[in-house]
Short mmCIF file of C-alpha atoms in Angstrom, two decimals:
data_model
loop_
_atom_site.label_atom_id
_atom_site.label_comp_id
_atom_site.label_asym_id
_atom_site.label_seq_id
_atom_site.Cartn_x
_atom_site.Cartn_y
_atom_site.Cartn_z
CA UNK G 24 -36.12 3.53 4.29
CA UNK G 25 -35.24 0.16 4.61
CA UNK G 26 -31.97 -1.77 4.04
CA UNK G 27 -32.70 -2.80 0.61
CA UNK G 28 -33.34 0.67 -0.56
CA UNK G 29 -30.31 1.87 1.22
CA UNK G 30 -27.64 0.19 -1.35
CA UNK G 31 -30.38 0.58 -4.21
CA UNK G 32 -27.68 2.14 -6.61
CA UNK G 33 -30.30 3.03 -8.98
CA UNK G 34 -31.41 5.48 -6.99
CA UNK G 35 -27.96 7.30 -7.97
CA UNK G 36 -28.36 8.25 -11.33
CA UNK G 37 -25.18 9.20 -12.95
CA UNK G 38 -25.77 12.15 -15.61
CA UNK G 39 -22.80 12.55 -17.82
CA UNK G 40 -22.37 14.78 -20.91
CA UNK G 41 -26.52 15.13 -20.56
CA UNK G 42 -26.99 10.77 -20.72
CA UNK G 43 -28.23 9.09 -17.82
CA UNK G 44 -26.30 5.74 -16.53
CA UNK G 45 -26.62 3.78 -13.73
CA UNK G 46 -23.32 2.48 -13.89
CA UNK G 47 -19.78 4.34 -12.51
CA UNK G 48 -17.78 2.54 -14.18
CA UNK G 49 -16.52 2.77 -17.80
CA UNK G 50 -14.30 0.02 -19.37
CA UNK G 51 -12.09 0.08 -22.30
CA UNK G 52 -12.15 -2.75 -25.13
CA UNK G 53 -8.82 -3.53 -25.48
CA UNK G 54 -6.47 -6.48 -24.53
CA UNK G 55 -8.93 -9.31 -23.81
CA UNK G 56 -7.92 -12.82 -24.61
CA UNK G 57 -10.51 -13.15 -27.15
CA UNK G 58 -13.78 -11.61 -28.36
CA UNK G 59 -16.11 -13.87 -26.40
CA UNK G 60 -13.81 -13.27 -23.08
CA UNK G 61 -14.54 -8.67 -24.13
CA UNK G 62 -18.09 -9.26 -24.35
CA UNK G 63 -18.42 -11.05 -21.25
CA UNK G 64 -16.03 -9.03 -19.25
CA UNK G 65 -18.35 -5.85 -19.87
CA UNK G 66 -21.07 -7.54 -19.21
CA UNK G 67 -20.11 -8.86 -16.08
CA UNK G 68 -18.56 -5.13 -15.10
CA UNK G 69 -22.14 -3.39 -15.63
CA UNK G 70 -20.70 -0.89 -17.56
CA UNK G 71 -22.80 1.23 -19.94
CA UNK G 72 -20.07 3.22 -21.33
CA UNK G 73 -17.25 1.51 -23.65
CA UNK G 74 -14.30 2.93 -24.77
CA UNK G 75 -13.40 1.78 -29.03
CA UNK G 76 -10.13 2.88 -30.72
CA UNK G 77 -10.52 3.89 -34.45
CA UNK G 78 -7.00 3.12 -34.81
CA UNK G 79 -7.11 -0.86 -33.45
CA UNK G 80 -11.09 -1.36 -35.35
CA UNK G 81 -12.94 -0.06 -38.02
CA UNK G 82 -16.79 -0.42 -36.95
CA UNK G 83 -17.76 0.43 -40.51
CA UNK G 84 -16.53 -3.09 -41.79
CA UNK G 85 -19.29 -5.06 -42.76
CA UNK G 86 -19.13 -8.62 -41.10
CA UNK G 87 -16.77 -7.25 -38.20
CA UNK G 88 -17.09 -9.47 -35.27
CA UNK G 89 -15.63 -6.65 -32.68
CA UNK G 90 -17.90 -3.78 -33.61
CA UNK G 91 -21.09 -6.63 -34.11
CA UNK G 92 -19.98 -7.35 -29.95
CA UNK G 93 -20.31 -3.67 -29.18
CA UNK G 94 -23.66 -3.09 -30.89
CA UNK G 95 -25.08 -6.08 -29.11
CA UNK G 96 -24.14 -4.59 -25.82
CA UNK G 97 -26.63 -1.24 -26.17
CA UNK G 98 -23.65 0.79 -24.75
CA UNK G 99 -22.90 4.11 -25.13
CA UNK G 100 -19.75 4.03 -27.20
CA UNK G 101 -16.96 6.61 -26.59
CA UNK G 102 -14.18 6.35 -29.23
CA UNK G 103 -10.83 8.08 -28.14
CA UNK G 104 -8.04 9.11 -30.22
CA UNK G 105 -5.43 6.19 -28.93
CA UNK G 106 -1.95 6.64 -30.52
CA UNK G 107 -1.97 10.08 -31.36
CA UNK G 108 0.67 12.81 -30.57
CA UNK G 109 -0.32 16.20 -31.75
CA UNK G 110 -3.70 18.22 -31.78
CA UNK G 111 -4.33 17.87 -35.69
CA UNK G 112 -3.63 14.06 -35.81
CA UNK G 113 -6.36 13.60 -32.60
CA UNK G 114 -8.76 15.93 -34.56
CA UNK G 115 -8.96 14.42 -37.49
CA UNK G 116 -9.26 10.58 -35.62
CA UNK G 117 -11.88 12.14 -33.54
CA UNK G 118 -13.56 13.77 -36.52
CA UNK G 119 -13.38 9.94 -38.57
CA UNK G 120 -14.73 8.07 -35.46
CA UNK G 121 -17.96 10.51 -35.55
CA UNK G 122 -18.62 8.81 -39.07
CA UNK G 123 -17.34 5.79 -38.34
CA UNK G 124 -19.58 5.26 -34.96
CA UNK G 125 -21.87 7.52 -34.75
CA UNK G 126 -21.34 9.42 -31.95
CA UNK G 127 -20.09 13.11 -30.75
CA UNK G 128 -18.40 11.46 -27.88
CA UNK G 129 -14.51 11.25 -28.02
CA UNK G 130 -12.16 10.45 -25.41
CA UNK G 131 -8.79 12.90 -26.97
CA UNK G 132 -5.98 11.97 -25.73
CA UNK G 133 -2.70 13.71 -27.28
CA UNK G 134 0.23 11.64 -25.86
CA UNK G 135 3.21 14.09 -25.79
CA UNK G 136 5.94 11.27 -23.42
CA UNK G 137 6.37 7.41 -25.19
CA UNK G 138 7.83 6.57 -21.86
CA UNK G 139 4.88 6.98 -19.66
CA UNK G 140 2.48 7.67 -22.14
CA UNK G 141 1.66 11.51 -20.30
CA UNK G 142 -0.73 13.73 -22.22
CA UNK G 143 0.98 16.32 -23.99
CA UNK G 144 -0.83 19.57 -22.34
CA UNK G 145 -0.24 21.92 -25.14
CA UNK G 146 -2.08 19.82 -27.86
CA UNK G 147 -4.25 18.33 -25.79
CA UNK G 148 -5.43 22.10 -24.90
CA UNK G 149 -5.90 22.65 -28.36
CA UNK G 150 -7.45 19.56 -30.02
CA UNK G 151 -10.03 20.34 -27.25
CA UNK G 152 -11.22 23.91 -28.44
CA UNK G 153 -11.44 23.07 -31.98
CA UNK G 154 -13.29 19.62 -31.23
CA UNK G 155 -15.93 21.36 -29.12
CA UNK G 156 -16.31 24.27 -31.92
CA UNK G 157 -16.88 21.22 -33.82
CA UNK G 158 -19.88 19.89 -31.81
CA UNK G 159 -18.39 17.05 -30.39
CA UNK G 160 -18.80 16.11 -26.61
CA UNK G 161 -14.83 16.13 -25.30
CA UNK G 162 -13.72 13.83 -22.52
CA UNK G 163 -10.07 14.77 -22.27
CA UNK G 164 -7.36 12.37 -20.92
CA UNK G 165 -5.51 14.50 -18.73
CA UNK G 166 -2.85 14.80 -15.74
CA UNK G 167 -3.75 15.63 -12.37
CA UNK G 168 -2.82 19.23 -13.48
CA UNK G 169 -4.81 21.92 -11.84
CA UNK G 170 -3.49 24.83 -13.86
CA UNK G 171 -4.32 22.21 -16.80
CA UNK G 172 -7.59 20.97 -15.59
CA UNK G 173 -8.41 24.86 -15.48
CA UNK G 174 -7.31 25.39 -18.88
CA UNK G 175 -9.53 22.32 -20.32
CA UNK G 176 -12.33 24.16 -18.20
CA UNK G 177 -11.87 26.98 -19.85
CA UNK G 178 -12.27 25.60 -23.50
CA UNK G 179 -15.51 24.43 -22.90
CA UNK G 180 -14.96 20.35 -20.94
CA UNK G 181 -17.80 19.56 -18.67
CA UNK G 182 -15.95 16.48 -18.01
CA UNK G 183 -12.30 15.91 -17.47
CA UNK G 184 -10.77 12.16 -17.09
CA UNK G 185 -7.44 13.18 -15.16
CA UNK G 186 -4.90 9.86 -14.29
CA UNK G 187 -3.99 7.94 -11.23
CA UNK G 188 -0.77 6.99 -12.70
CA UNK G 189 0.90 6.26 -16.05
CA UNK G 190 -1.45 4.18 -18.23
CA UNK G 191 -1.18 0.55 -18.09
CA UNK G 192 0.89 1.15 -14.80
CA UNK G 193 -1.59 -0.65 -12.21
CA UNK G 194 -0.13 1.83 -9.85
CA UNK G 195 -3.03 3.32 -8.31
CA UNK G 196 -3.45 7.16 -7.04
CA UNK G 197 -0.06 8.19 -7.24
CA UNK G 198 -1.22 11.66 -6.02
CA UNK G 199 -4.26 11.66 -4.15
CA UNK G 200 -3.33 15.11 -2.85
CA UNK G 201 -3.51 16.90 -6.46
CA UNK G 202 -6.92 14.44 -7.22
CA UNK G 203 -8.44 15.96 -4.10
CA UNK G 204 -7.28 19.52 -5.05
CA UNK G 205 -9.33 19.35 -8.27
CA UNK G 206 -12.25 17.45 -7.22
CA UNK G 207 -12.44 20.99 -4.97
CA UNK G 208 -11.75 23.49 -6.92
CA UNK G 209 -14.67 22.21 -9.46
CA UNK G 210 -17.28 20.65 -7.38
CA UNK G 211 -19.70 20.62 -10.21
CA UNK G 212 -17.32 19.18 -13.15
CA UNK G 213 -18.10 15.38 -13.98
CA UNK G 214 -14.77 14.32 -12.71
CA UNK G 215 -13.40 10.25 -14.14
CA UNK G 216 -9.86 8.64 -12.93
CA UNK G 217 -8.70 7.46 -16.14
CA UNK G 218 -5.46 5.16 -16.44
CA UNK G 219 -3.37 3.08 -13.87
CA UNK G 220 -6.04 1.88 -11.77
CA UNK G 221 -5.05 -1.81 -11.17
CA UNK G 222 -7.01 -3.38 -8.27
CA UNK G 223 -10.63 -2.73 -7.02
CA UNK G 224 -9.25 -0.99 -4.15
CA UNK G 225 -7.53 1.50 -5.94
CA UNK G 226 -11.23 2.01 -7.42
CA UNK G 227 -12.66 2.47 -4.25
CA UNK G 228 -10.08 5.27 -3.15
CA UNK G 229 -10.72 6.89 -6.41
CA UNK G 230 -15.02 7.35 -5.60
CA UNK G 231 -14.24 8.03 -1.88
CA UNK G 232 -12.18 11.43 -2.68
CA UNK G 233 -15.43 11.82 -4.13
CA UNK G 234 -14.89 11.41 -8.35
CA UNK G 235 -17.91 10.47 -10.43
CA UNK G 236 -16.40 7.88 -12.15
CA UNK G 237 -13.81 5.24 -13.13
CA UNK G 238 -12.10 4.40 -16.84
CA UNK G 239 -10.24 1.02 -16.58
CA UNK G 240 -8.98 -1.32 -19.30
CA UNK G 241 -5.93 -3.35 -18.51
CA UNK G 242 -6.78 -4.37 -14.93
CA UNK G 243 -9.47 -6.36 -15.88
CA UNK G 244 -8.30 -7.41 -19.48
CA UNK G 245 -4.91 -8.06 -18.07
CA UNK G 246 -6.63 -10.21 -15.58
CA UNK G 247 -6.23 -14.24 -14.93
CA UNK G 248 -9.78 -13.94 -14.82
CA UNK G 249 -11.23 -11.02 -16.71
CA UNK G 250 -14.50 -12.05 -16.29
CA UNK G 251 -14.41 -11.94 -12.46
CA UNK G 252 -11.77 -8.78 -11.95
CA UNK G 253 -14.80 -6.94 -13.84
CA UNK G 254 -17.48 -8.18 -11.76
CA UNK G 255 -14.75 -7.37 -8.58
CA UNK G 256 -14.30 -3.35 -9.95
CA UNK G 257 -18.24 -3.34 -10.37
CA UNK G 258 -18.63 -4.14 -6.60
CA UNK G 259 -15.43 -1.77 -5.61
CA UNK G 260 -16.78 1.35 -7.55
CA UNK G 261 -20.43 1.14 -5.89
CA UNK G 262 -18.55 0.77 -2.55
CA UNK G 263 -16.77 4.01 -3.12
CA UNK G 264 -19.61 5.47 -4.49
CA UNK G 265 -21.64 4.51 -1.27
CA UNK G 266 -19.05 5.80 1.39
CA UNK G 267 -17.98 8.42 -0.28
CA UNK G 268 -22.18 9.29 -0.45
CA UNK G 269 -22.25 8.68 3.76
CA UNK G 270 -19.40 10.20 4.84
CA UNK G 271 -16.27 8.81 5.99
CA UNK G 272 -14.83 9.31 9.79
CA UNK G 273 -12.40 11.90 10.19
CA UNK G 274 -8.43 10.45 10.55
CA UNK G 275 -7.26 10.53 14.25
CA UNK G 276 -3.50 10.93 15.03
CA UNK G 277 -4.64 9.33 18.50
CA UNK G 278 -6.82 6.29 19.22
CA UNK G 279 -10.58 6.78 20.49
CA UNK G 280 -12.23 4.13 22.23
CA UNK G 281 -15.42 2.72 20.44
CA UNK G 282 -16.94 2.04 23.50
CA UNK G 283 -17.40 5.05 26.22
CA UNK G 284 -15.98 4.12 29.69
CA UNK G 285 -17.72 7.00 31.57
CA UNK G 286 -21.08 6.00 32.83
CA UNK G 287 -20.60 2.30 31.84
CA UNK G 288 -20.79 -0.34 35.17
CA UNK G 289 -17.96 -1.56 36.49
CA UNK G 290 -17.32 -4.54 38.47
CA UNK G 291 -14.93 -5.07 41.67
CA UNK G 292 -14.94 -8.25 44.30
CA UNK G 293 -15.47 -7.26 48.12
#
């Protein structure tokens, strides 16, 4: 094998919700300084996944310039239910969005706390049976629950999106520990760290604990210079991706020289 075809990311298909994508990293649609500034960004992030809110864009206007962007991009659209707060309200978004963009995807997310924007789990449990009855593909936004992440299991999610932190929050992992603990207890789940990822290096701790994926928005549309922070998280989520894939070292709580002093010469003056 030689170098090249060692960091030949290709060769890592990513199946999700039975679609194949070379790209790990899915990017939201929102907050970018203009339209020309979105279509760029995405570009430049190599993401084949997109994330549209019903509630901010209607892609069944004729003439609209947002939803002409997305179309010219070939991506696999996934509307999510943005804004709402109880199971009905993200069902019937969710159910509109399937007309509106033609797609069984839907990212639900049921926000039950205006202060940190946390899923409400009840609703959220319960949008996500009755959307799945309904046909449609369900990637739920979620906490890093596992008694939740269980329950979503249960209903019928192949895929589960749980946070890092608070949306919008940049904070990173705030609980790696919990993260870890659910990337375990379902090793074959399609697992995505959705919300409060704000540098690349928060993206590459996310794909080393070994998740499939990354959903970012604000970090990159927040950006001085959206453009580049995409291209950045593009790098960062392939470099996760790839150690994660080799294996990182084991911590030490003491050091260990890199270089083995038994058996190595030694020099001494007569």
């Amino acid at each position: 094998m030689s170098h090249t075809d060692m960091i030949d990311t290709n060769s890592d298909k990513w199946i999700l919700e039975g679609k194949e994508f070379n790209s790990r990293m899915m990017i939201g649609s929102a907050l970018y300084p203009s339209p020309k500034v979105m279509k760029e960004a995405i570009e430049a992030s190599g993401s084949q996944i997109v994330t549209v809110s019903l509630r901010r864009q209607s892609g069944g206007d004729k003439g609209n310039p947002f939803w002409d962007i997305i179309k010219s991009l070939g991506v696999q659209v996934l509307p999510n239910t943005a804004g709402c707060h109880t199971a009905q309200e993200a069902i019937t978004t969710a159910m509109m969005a399937r007309e509106v963009f033609g797609t069984n995807w839907v990212k639900v997310e049921v926000i039950g706390n205006q202060y940190n924007l946390q899923p409400d789990p009840f609703e959220l449990v319960e949008a996500t049976k009755v959307l799945i009855k309904e046909g449609f593909r369900v990637l739920p936004y979620t906490t890093d629950d596992l008694v939740l992440a269980q329950k979503l299991v249960d209903a019928g999610c192949t895929t589960l999106m749980p946070w890092g932190s608070p949306i919008g929050s940049g904070r990173g992992l705030m609980n790696p520990y919990n993260l870890k603990a659910i990337r375990k207890q379902f090793p074959d789940l399609q697992l995505i760290v959705d919300a409060g990822i704000g540098k690349p290096s928060h993206a590459i701790q996310a794909m080393e604990l070994g998740y499939d994926g990354i959903l970012l928005n604000s970090a990159v549309a927040l950006a001085h210079d959206p453009v580049q922070m995409a291209n950045a998280f593009k790098h960062a989520v392939t470099a996760g991706r790839l150690g994660y894939k080799a294996g990182t070292m084991q911590e030490r709580d003491m050091a260990s020289p890199s270089t083995p002093t038994i058996g190595t010469p030694f020099w001494h003056q007569a």
